[in-house]
PDB file of C-alpha atoms and ligand atoms in Angstrom:
ATOM      1  CA  MET U  18     -35.526 -13.424 -63.186  1.00  0.00           C
ATOM      2  CA  LYS U  19     -34.562 -10.688 -60.681  1.00  0.00           C
ATOM      3  CA  ILE U  20     -34.093  -7.507 -62.779  1.00  0.00           C
ATOM      4  CA  GLY U  21     -32.791  -4.238 -61.229  1.00  0.00           C
ATOM      5  CA  ILE U  22     -33.442  -1.039 -63.317  1.00  0.00           C
ATOM      6  CA  LEU U  23     -31.345   1.939 -62.750  1.00  0.00           C
ATOM      7  CA  GLY U  24     -33.666   4.917 -63.174  1.00  0.00           C
ATOM      8  CA  THR U  25     -37.130   5.780 -62.295  1.00  0.00           C
ATOM      9  CA  GLY U  26     -38.250   7.555 -65.366  1.00  0.00           C
ATOM     10  CA  SER U  27     -40.726   6.766 -68.128  1.00  0.00           C
ATOM     11  CA  VAL U  28     -38.502   4.214 -69.786  1.00  0.00           C
ATOM     12  CA  ALA U  29     -37.594   2.429 -66.535  1.00  0.00           C
ATOM     13  CA  GLN U  30     -41.394   2.405 -65.648  1.00  0.00           C
ATOM     14  CA  ALA U  31     -42.395   1.179 -69.122  1.00  0.00           C
ATOM     15  CA  LEU U  32     -39.776  -1.714 -68.918  1.00  0.00           C
ATOM     16  CA  ALA U  33     -40.672  -2.599 -65.318  1.00  0.00           C
ATOM     17  CA  GLY U  34     -44.238  -2.989 -66.435  1.00  0.00           C
ATOM     18  CA  GLY U  35     -43.301  -5.307 -69.323  1.00  0.00           C
ATOM     19  CA  CYS U  36     -40.786  -7.308 -67.338  1.00  0.00           C
ATOM     20  CA  VAL U  37     -43.451  -7.867 -64.353  1.00  0.00           C
ATOM     21  CA  GLU U  38     -46.260  -8.905 -66.945  1.00  0.00           C
ATOM     22  CA  ALA U  39     -43.652 -11.532 -68.278  1.00  0.00           C
ATOM     23  CA  GLY U  40     -43.331 -12.898 -64.896  1.00  0.00           C
ATOM     24  CA  HIS U  41     -40.043 -11.184 -63.718  1.00  0.00           C
ATOM     25  CA  THR U  42     -39.375  -9.505 -60.547  1.00  0.00           C
ATOM     26  CA  VAL U  43     -38.390  -5.845 -60.792  1.00  0.00           C
ATOM     27  CA  THR U  44     -36.719  -3.282 -58.455  1.00  0.00           C
ATOM     28  CA  LEU U  45     -36.159   0.250 -59.685  1.00  0.00           C
ATOM     29  CA  GLY U  46     -32.822   1.942 -58.518  1.00  0.00           C
ATOM     30  CA  SER U  47     -32.995   5.656 -57.640  1.00  0.00           C
ATOM     31  CA  ARG U  48     -30.717   8.322 -56.287  1.00  0.00           C
ATOM     32  CA  HIS U  49     -33.547   9.237 -53.760  1.00  0.00           C
ATOM     33  CA  PRO U  50     -35.265   5.812 -53.093  1.00  0.00           C
ATOM     34  CA  LYS U  51     -36.926   7.064 -49.920  1.00  0.00           C
ATOM     35  CA  SER U  52     -38.829   9.787 -51.627  1.00  0.00           C
ATOM     36  CA  ARG U  53     -40.090   7.576 -54.494  1.00  0.00           C
ATOM     37  CA  THR U  54     -43.096   6.227 -52.906  1.00  0.00           C
ATOM     38  CA  ASP U  55     -45.204   7.032 -55.857  1.00  0.00           C
ATOM     39  CA  LEU U  56     -44.114   4.072 -57.907  1.00  0.00           C
ATOM     40  CA  PRO U  57     -45.916   0.905 -58.245  1.00  0.00           C
ATOM     41  CA  TYR U  58     -42.639  -1.075 -57.954  1.00  0.00           C
ATOM     42  CA  PRO U  59     -40.063  -1.493 -55.224  1.00  0.00           C
ATOM     43  CA  VAL U  60     -37.504   1.156 -55.258  1.00  0.00           C
ATOM     44  CA  ASP U  61     -34.047   0.985 -53.748  1.00  0.00           C
ATOM     45  CA  ALA U  62     -30.673   2.738 -53.820  1.00  0.00           C
ATOM     46  CA  LEU U  63     -28.836   2.418 -57.157  1.00  0.00           C
ATOM     47  CA  GLU U  64     -26.057   0.264 -55.733  1.00  0.00           C
ATOM     48  CA  ALA U  65     -28.398  -2.159 -53.692  1.00  0.00           C
ATOM     49  CA  THR U  66     -30.575  -2.427 -56.936  1.00  0.00           C
ATOM     50  CA  ALA U  67     -27.684  -3.514 -58.998  1.00  0.00           C
ATOM     51  CA  ARG U  68     -26.244  -5.710 -56.134  1.00  0.00           C
ATOM     52  CA  ASP U  69     -29.594  -7.639 -55.622  1.00  0.00           C
ATOM     53  CA  ALA U  70     -30.329  -8.295 -59.247  1.00  0.00           C
ATOM     54  CA  GLU U  71     -29.469 -11.027 -61.597  1.00  0.00           C
ATOM     55  CA  VAL U  72     -29.691  -8.756 -64.604  1.00  0.00           C
ATOM     56  CA  VAL U  73     -29.154  -4.936 -64.430  1.00  0.00           C
ATOM     57  CA  VAL U  74     -30.592  -2.414 -66.891  1.00  0.00           C
ATOM     58  CA  ASN U  75     -29.232   1.157 -67.169  1.00  0.00           C
ATOM     59  CA  ALA U  76     -32.159   3.488 -67.912  1.00  0.00           C
ATOM     60  CA  THR U  77     -30.746   6.652 -66.568  1.00  0.00           C
ATOM     61  CA  PRO U  78     -30.100   9.777 -68.775  1.00  0.00           C
ATOM     62  CA  GLY U  79     -27.106   8.880 -71.235  1.00  0.00           C
ATOM     63  CA  ALA U  80     -25.470  11.930 -70.537  1.00  0.00           C
ATOM     64  CA  SER U  81     -25.038  11.079 -66.943  1.00  0.00           C
ATOM     65  CA  SER U  82     -24.834   7.399 -66.980  1.00  0.00           C
ATOM     66  CA  LEU U  83     -21.086   6.933 -66.972  1.00  0.00           C
ATOM     67  CA  GLU U  84     -20.575   9.481 -64.029  1.00  0.00           C
ATOM     68  CA  LEU U  85     -23.522   7.829 -62.193  1.00  0.00           C
ATOM     69  CA  LEU U  86     -22.432   4.260 -62.597  1.00  0.00           C
ATOM     70  CA  ALA U  87     -18.807   5.119 -61.744  1.00  0.00           C
ATOM     71  CA  GLN U  88     -19.996   5.960 -58.218  1.00  0.00           C
ATOM     72  CA  LEU U  89     -21.150   2.433 -57.628  1.00  0.00           C
ATOM     73  CA  ASP U  90     -19.036  -0.496 -56.371  1.00  0.00           C
ATOM     74  CA  PRO U  91     -18.013  -2.062 -59.742  1.00  0.00           C
ATOM     75  CA  GLY U  92     -18.208  -5.529 -57.931  1.00  0.00           C
ATOM     76  CA  VAL U  93     -22.101  -5.306 -58.127  1.00  0.00           C
ATOM     77  CA  PHE U  94     -22.022  -5.685 -61.805  1.00  0.00           C
ATOM     78  CA  SER U  95     -19.304  -8.435 -61.874  1.00  0.00           C
ATOM     79  CA  GLY U  96     -20.262 -11.260 -64.085  1.00  0.00           C
ATOM     80  CA  LYS U  97     -23.795  -9.826 -64.898  1.00  0.00           C
ATOM     81  CA  LEU U  98     -25.580  -9.029 -67.902  1.00  0.00           C
ATOM     82  CA  LEU U  99     -25.956  -5.060 -67.836  1.00  0.00           C
ATOM     83  CA  ILE U 100     -28.438  -4.092 -70.508  1.00  0.00           C
ATOM     84  CA  ASP U 101     -27.928  -0.446 -71.519  1.00  0.00           C
ATOM     85  CA  VAL U 102     -31.024   1.280 -73.047  1.00  0.00           C
ATOM     86  CA  SER U 103     -29.769   4.827 -72.785  1.00  0.00           C
ATOM     87  CA  ASN U 104     -28.983   7.267 -75.412  1.00  0.00           C
ATOM     88  CA  ALA U 105     -26.073   9.713 -74.749  1.00  0.00           C
ATOM     89  CA  ALA U 106     -26.855  13.037 -76.367  1.00  0.00           C
ATOM     90  CA  THR U 107     -26.637  16.761 -75.206  1.00  0.00           C
ATOM     91  CA  SER U 108     -29.585  18.839 -74.690  1.00  0.00           C
ATOM     92  CA  ALA U 109     -29.174  20.139 -78.260  1.00  0.00           C
ATOM     93  CA  PHE U 110     -29.598  16.567 -79.337  1.00  0.00           C
ATOM     94  CA  ASP U 111     -25.945  16.203 -80.506  1.00  0.00           C
ATOM     95  CA  LEU U 112     -24.199  12.804 -79.908  1.00  0.00           C
ATOM     96  CA  LEU U 113     -22.099  12.922 -76.805  1.00  0.00           C
ATOM     97  CA  TYR U 114     -19.792   9.968 -78.130  1.00  0.00           C
ATOM     98  CA  PRO U 115     -19.684  10.646 -81.949  1.00  0.00           C
ATOM     99  CA  ASP U 116     -16.843   8.238 -82.449  1.00  0.00           C
ATOM    100  CA  SER U 117     -18.043   5.691 -79.839  1.00  0.00           C
ATOM    101  CA  SER U 118     -21.086   4.858 -77.846  1.00  0.00           C
ATOM    102  CA  LEU U 119     -22.190   4.633 -74.299  1.00  0.00           C
ATOM    103  CA  GLY U 120     -22.557   0.994 -74.605  1.00  0.00           C
ATOM    104  CA  GLU U 121     -18.901   0.807 -75.329  1.00  0.00           C
ATOM    105  CA  LYS U 122     -17.753   3.224 -72.643  1.00  0.00           C
ATOM    106  CA  LEU U 123     -19.681   1.452 -69.974  1.00  0.00           C
ATOM    107  CA  GLN U 124     -18.046  -1.953 -71.136  1.00  0.00           C
ATOM    108  CA  GLY U 125     -14.792  -0.255 -70.894  1.00  0.00           C
ATOM    109  CA  MET U 126     -15.480   1.177 -67.437  1.00  0.00           C
ATOM    110  CA  LEU U 127     -16.935  -2.116 -66.140  1.00  0.00           C
ATOM    111  CA  PRO U 128     -14.894  -4.916 -67.811  1.00  0.00           C
ATOM    112  CA  ASP U 129     -16.404  -7.623 -65.445  1.00  0.00           C
ATOM    113  CA  ALA U 130     -19.963  -6.780 -66.448  1.00  0.00           C
ATOM    114  CA  LYS U 131     -21.331  -8.105 -69.683  1.00  0.00           C
ATOM    115  CA  VAL U 132     -22.851  -5.073 -71.429  1.00  0.00           C
ATOM    116  CA  VAL U 133     -25.531  -5.412 -74.190  1.00  0.00           C
ATOM    117  CA  LYS U 134     -26.983  -2.481 -75.905  1.00  0.00           C
ATOM    118  CA  THR U 135     -30.634  -2.847 -76.790  1.00  0.00           C
ATOM    119  CA  LEU U 136     -34.041  -1.283 -76.614  1.00  0.00           C
ATOM    120  CA  ASN U 137     -32.697   2.377 -77.244  1.00  0.00           C
ATOM    121  CA  THR U 138     -34.160   2.757 -80.740  1.00  0.00           C
ATOM    122  CA  CYS U 139     -37.854   2.910 -79.909  1.00  0.00           C
ATOM    123  CA  ALA U 140     -40.035   4.480 -77.156  1.00  0.00           C
ATOM    124  CA  GLY U 141     -40.993   2.411 -74.047  1.00  0.00           C
ATOM    125  CA  LYS U 142     -44.495   2.084 -75.093  1.00  0.00           C
ATOM    126  CA  VAL U 143     -43.191   0.524 -78.422  1.00  0.00           C
ATOM    127  CA  PHE U 144     -40.585  -1.775 -76.850  1.00  0.00           C
ATOM    128  CA  VAL U 145     -42.738  -3.341 -74.337  1.00  0.00           C
ATOM    129  CA  ASN U 146     -45.554  -3.835 -76.887  1.00  0.00           C
ATOM    130  CA  PRO U 147     -43.961  -4.378 -80.218  1.00  0.00           C
ATOM    131  CA  SER U 148     -47.267  -5.699 -81.695  1.00  0.00           C
ATOM    132  CA  SER U 149     -48.813  -2.258 -81.322  1.00  0.00           C
ATOM    133  CA  LEU U 150     -47.058  -1.532 -84.631  1.00  0.00           C
ATOM    134  CA  ASP U 151     -46.532  -3.586 -87.986  1.00  0.00           C
ATOM    135  CA  PRO U 152     -43.653  -5.742 -87.474  1.00  0.00           C
ATOM    136  CA  SER U 153     -40.474  -3.834 -86.860  1.00  0.00           C
ATOM    137  CA  SER U 154     -36.954  -4.396 -85.638  1.00  0.00           C
ATOM    138  CA  ILE U 155     -34.915  -4.302 -82.472  1.00  0.00           C
ATOM    139  CA  PHE U 156     -31.109  -4.495 -82.278  1.00  0.00           C
ATOM    140  CA  VAL U 157     -28.556  -6.188 -79.848  1.00  0.00           C
ATOM    141  CA  SER U 158     -24.872  -5.333 -79.467  1.00  0.00           C
ATOM    142  CA  GLY U 159     -22.620  -7.013 -76.957  1.00  0.00           C
ATOM    143  CA  ASP U 160     -19.266  -8.983 -76.643  1.00  0.00           C
ATOM    144  CA  ASP U 161     -20.584 -11.902 -74.675  1.00  0.00           C
ATOM    145  CA  ALA U 162     -22.492 -14.441 -76.464  1.00  0.00           C
ATOM    146  CA  ALA U 163     -24.338 -15.828 -73.453  1.00  0.00           C
ATOM    147  CA  ALA U 164     -25.321 -12.427 -72.273  1.00  0.00           C
ATOM    148  CA  LYS U 165     -26.640 -11.643 -75.767  1.00  0.00           C
ATOM    149  CA  SER U 166     -28.630 -14.806 -75.646  1.00  0.00           C
ATOM    150  CA  GLN U 167     -30.112 -13.819 -72.264  1.00  0.00           C
ATOM    151  CA  SER U 168     -30.954 -10.329 -73.611  1.00  0.00           C
ATOM    152  CA  MET U 169     -32.665 -11.797 -76.542  1.00  0.00           C
ATOM    153  CA  GLY U 170     -34.817 -14.137 -74.273  1.00  0.00           C
ATOM    154  CA  LEU U 171     -35.854 -10.903 -72.360  1.00  0.00           C
ATOM    155  CA  LEU U 172     -36.690  -9.291 -75.707  1.00  0.00           C
ATOM    156  CA  ARG U 173     -38.887 -12.285 -76.581  1.00  0.00           C
ATOM    157  CA  ASP U 174     -40.618 -11.985 -73.152  1.00  0.00           C
ATOM    158  CA  LEU U 175     -41.506  -8.470 -74.203  1.00  0.00           C
ATOM    159  CA  GLY U 176     -43.157  -9.713 -77.294  1.00  0.00           C
ATOM    160  CA  TRP U 177     -40.307  -9.452 -79.869  1.00  0.00           C
ATOM    161  CA  THR U 178     -40.352 -12.331 -82.375  1.00  0.00           C
ATOM    162  CA  GLU U 179     -36.989 -14.163 -83.329  1.00  0.00           C
ATOM    163  CA  ASP U 180     -37.392 -12.495 -86.876  1.00  0.00           C
ATOM    164  CA  ALA U 181     -37.499  -8.955 -85.295  1.00  0.00           C
ATOM    165  CA  ILE U 182     -34.287  -9.281 -83.307  1.00  0.00           C
ATOM    166  CA  VAL U 183     -31.155  -8.266 -85.146  1.00  0.00           C
ATOM    167  CA  ASP U 184     -27.757  -9.305 -83.562  1.00  0.00           C
ATOM    168  CA  LEU U 185     -25.271  -6.647 -84.889  1.00  0.00           C
ATOM    169  CA  GLY U 186     -22.323  -8.124 -83.386  1.00  0.00           C
ATOM    170  CA  GLY U 187     -19.830  -6.939 -80.666  1.00  0.00           C
ATOM    171  CA  ILE U 188     -20.425  -3.947 -78.232  1.00  0.00           C
ATOM    172  CA  SER U 189     -18.451  -1.667 -80.646  1.00  0.00           C
ATOM    173  CA  THR U 190     -21.538  -1.922 -82.971  1.00  0.00           C
ATOM    174  CA  ALA U 191     -23.599  -0.136 -80.365  1.00  0.00           C
ATOM    175  CA  LYS U 192     -22.593   3.053 -81.941  1.00  0.00           C
ATOM    176  CA  GLY U 193     -25.038   2.264 -84.857  1.00  0.00           C
ATOM    177  CA  PRO U 194     -28.216   2.039 -82.949  1.00  0.00           C
ATOM    178  CA  GLU U 195     -26.938   4.927 -80.599  1.00  0.00           C
ATOM    179  CA  HIS U 196     -26.430   7.351 -83.402  1.00  0.00           C
ATOM    180  CA  TYR U 197     -29.736   6.408 -84.891  1.00  0.00           C
ATOM    181  CA  PHE U 198     -31.134   8.516 -81.876  1.00  0.00           C
ATOM    182  CA  ILE U 199     -30.730  11.736 -83.956  1.00  0.00           C
ATOM    183  CA  MET U 200     -32.744  10.207 -86.771  1.00  0.00           C
ATOM    184  CA  TRP U 201     -35.372   8.927 -84.327  1.00  0.00           C
ATOM    185  CA  ALA U 202     -35.724  12.368 -82.904  1.00  0.00           C
ATOM    186  CA  TYR U 203     -36.146  14.105 -86.325  1.00  0.00           C
ATOM    187  CA  LEU U 204     -38.734  11.275 -87.232  1.00  0.00           C
ATOM    188  CA  THR U 205     -40.839  11.795 -83.986  1.00  0.00           C
ATOM    189  CA  ASP U 206     -40.847  15.575 -84.906  1.00  0.00           C
ATOM    190  CA  ALA U 207     -41.734  15.043 -88.440  1.00  0.00           C
ATOM    191  CA  LEU U 208     -44.493  12.549 -87.881  1.00  0.00           C
ATOM    192  CA  GLY U 209     -45.596  13.991 -84.617  1.00  0.00           C
ATOM    193  CA  THR U 210     -45.464  10.780 -82.614  1.00  0.00           C
ATOM    194  CA  THR U 211     -43.064   8.597 -80.706  1.00  0.00           C
ATOM    195  CA  GLY U 212     -45.229   5.446 -81.677  1.00  0.00           C
ATOM    196  CA  LEU U 213     -42.857   4.545 -84.405  1.00  0.00           C
ATOM    197  CA  ASN U 214     -40.074   2.218 -85.208  1.00  0.00           C
ATOM    198  CA  MET U 215     -37.881   1.001 -88.076  1.00  0.00           C
ATOM    199  CA  CYS U 216     -38.173  -2.376 -89.856  1.00  0.00           C
ATOM    200  CA  VAL U 217     -35.130  -3.887 -91.630  1.00  0.00           C
ATOM    201  CA  VAL U 218     -36.035  -5.547 -94.822  1.00  0.00           C
ATOM    202  CA  SER U 219     -33.595  -7.521 -97.037  1.00  0.00           C
TER     203      SER U 219
HETATM  204  N1  LIG L  12     -37.907   8.335 -74.047  1.00  0.00           N
HETATM  205  C1  LIG L  12     -37.718   7.251 -74.768  1.00  0.00           C
HETATM  206  O1  LIG L  12     -38.724   7.170 -75.616  1.00  0.00           O
HETATM  207  C2  LIG L  12     -36.564   6.515 -74.786  1.00  0.00           C
HETATM  208  C3  LIG L  12     -36.534   5.103 -75.518  1.00  0.00           C
HETATM  209  C4  LIG L  12     -35.426   4.462 -75.301  1.00  0.00           C
HETATM  210  C5  LIG L  12     -34.407   4.763 -74.640  1.00  0.00           C
HETATM  211  N2  LIG L  12     -34.434   6.011 -73.986  1.00  0.00           N
HETATM  212  C6  LIG L  12     -33.066   6.273 -73.053  1.00  0.00           C
HETATM  213  O2  LIG L  12     -33.622   5.665 -71.744  1.00  0.00           O
HETATM  214  C7  LIG L  12     -32.994   6.559 -70.715  1.00  0.00           C
HETATM  215  C8  LIG L  12     -33.952   6.896 -69.811  1.00  0.00           C
HETATM  216  O3  LIG L  12     -35.029   7.799 -70.329  1.00  0.00           O
HETATM  217  P1  LIG L  12     -36.157   8.451 -69.657  1.00  0.00           P
HETATM  218  O4  LIG L  12     -36.985   9.073 -70.563  1.00  0.00           O
HETATM  219  O5  LIG L  12     -36.747   7.352 -68.575  1.00  0.00           O
HETATM  220  O6  LIG L  12     -35.391   9.397 -68.721  1.00  0.00           O
HETATM  221  P2  LIG L  12     -35.720  10.236 -67.506  1.00  0.00           P
HETATM  222  O7  LIG L  12     -37.172  10.522 -67.479  1.00  0.00           O
HETATM  223  O8  LIG L  12     -34.918  11.531 -67.473  1.00  0.00           O
HETATM  224  O9  LIG L  12     -35.390   9.413 -66.330  1.00  0.00           O
HETATM  225  C9  LIG L  12     -34.229   8.949 -65.979  1.00  0.00           C
HETATM  226  C10 LIG L  12     -34.214   8.609 -64.450  1.00  0.00           C
HETATM  227  O10 LIG L  12     -32.785   8.516 -64.139  1.00  0.00           O
HETATM  228  C11 LIG L  12     -32.388   8.900 -62.889  1.00  0.00           C
HETATM  229  N3  LIG L  12     -31.392   9.831 -62.945  1.00  0.00           N
HETATM  230  C12 LIG L  12     -30.082   9.391 -62.583  1.00  0.00           C
HETATM  231  N4  LIG L  12     -29.156  10.374 -62.736  1.00  0.00           N
HETATM  232  C13 LIG L  12     -29.891  11.390 -63.158  1.00  0.00           C
HETATM  233  C14 LIG L  12     -29.572  12.783 -63.677  1.00  0.00           C
HETATM  234  N5  LIG L  12     -28.338  13.240 -63.677  1.00  0.00           N
HETATM  235  N6  LIG L  12     -30.535  13.603 -64.104  1.00  0.00           N
HETATM  236  C15 LIG L  12     -31.751  13.090 -64.174  1.00  0.00           C
HETATM  237  N7  LIG L  12     -32.176  11.885 -63.741  1.00  0.00           N
HETATM  238  C16 LIG L  12     -31.333  11.107 -63.279  1.00  0.00           C
HETATM  239  C17 LIG L  12     -33.802   9.663 -62.333  1.00  0.00           C
HETATM  240  O11 LIG L  12     -34.251   8.868 -61.266  1.00  0.00           O
HETATM  241  P3  LIG L  12     -34.191   9.190 -59.770  1.00  0.00           P
HETATM  242  O12 LIG L  12     -34.412  10.657 -59.685  1.00  0.00           O
HETATM  243  O13 LIG L  12     -35.199   8.428 -59.028  1.00  0.00           O
HETATM  244  O14 LIG L  12     -32.662   8.790 -59.328  1.00  0.00           O
HETATM  245  C18 LIG L  12     -34.726   9.688 -63.602  1.00  0.00           C
HETATM  246  O15 LIG L  12     -35.969   9.393 -63.166  1.00  0.00           O
HETATM  247  C19 LIG L  12     -32.370   7.758 -71.510  1.00  0.00           C
HETATM  248  O16 LIG L  12     -30.866   7.591 -71.602  1.00  0.00           O
HETATM  249  C20 LIG L  12     -33.129   7.727 -72.867  1.00  0.00           C
HETATM  250  O17 LIG L  12     -32.170   8.441 -73.715  1.00  0.00           O
HETATM  251  C21 LIG L  12     -35.417   6.709 -74.071  1.00  0.00           C
END
């Protein structure tokens, strides 16, 4: 699959590594593609990255994602799975969308895209290597069943087992995993590591 990841930060790079290892082709999208010659993946402009991809991932800072993606031609997302891994919080770690979520806002802004929220609840080093921890959980939220199924396929490619993947429902449920960000931040402080994740038991 041709995957375009918007962003060139640690999360984009971790995800790129996991996707390439699984056999996918990856391009990273940058605001300054010409200056990002330091990365081991092809880098292109944001709009071109989204246009050329079969699946697009938003791995930009959640506080700027809406503004950033609004500058791109919405047609480049049309009919495509748009995986949103970002957390929208202020620098003081307050939620930017306390009554909603970035995932839901992106779907509202890009009605022809198929937005799926996932991979925002653990660090990149965990989500590309889930077996580095005891079995834990990963969540998906999205309105389009086929897009969600495609996302789950990608999660399996990254090493997540069927049991680990929790389908929360439509994109309105993205506010659950997004609001967990605050708890995740407290946990990483309390335990002194980002190498952690939650496991749902019932
Ligand atoms: N850190 C984690 O463990 C973790 C885990 C899961 C999800 N997330 C979420 O994943 C997203 C990416 O995380 P990250 O740690 O990779 O973020 P980051 O290091 O800040 O990188 C984000 C990239 O987005 C691009 N960008 C676009 N607009 C930007 C702006 N206004 N300010 C700064 N950079 C901008 C930059 O690439 P160019 O300069 O090349 O354009 C930058 O490298 C965030 O929303 C984060 O909340 C993080």
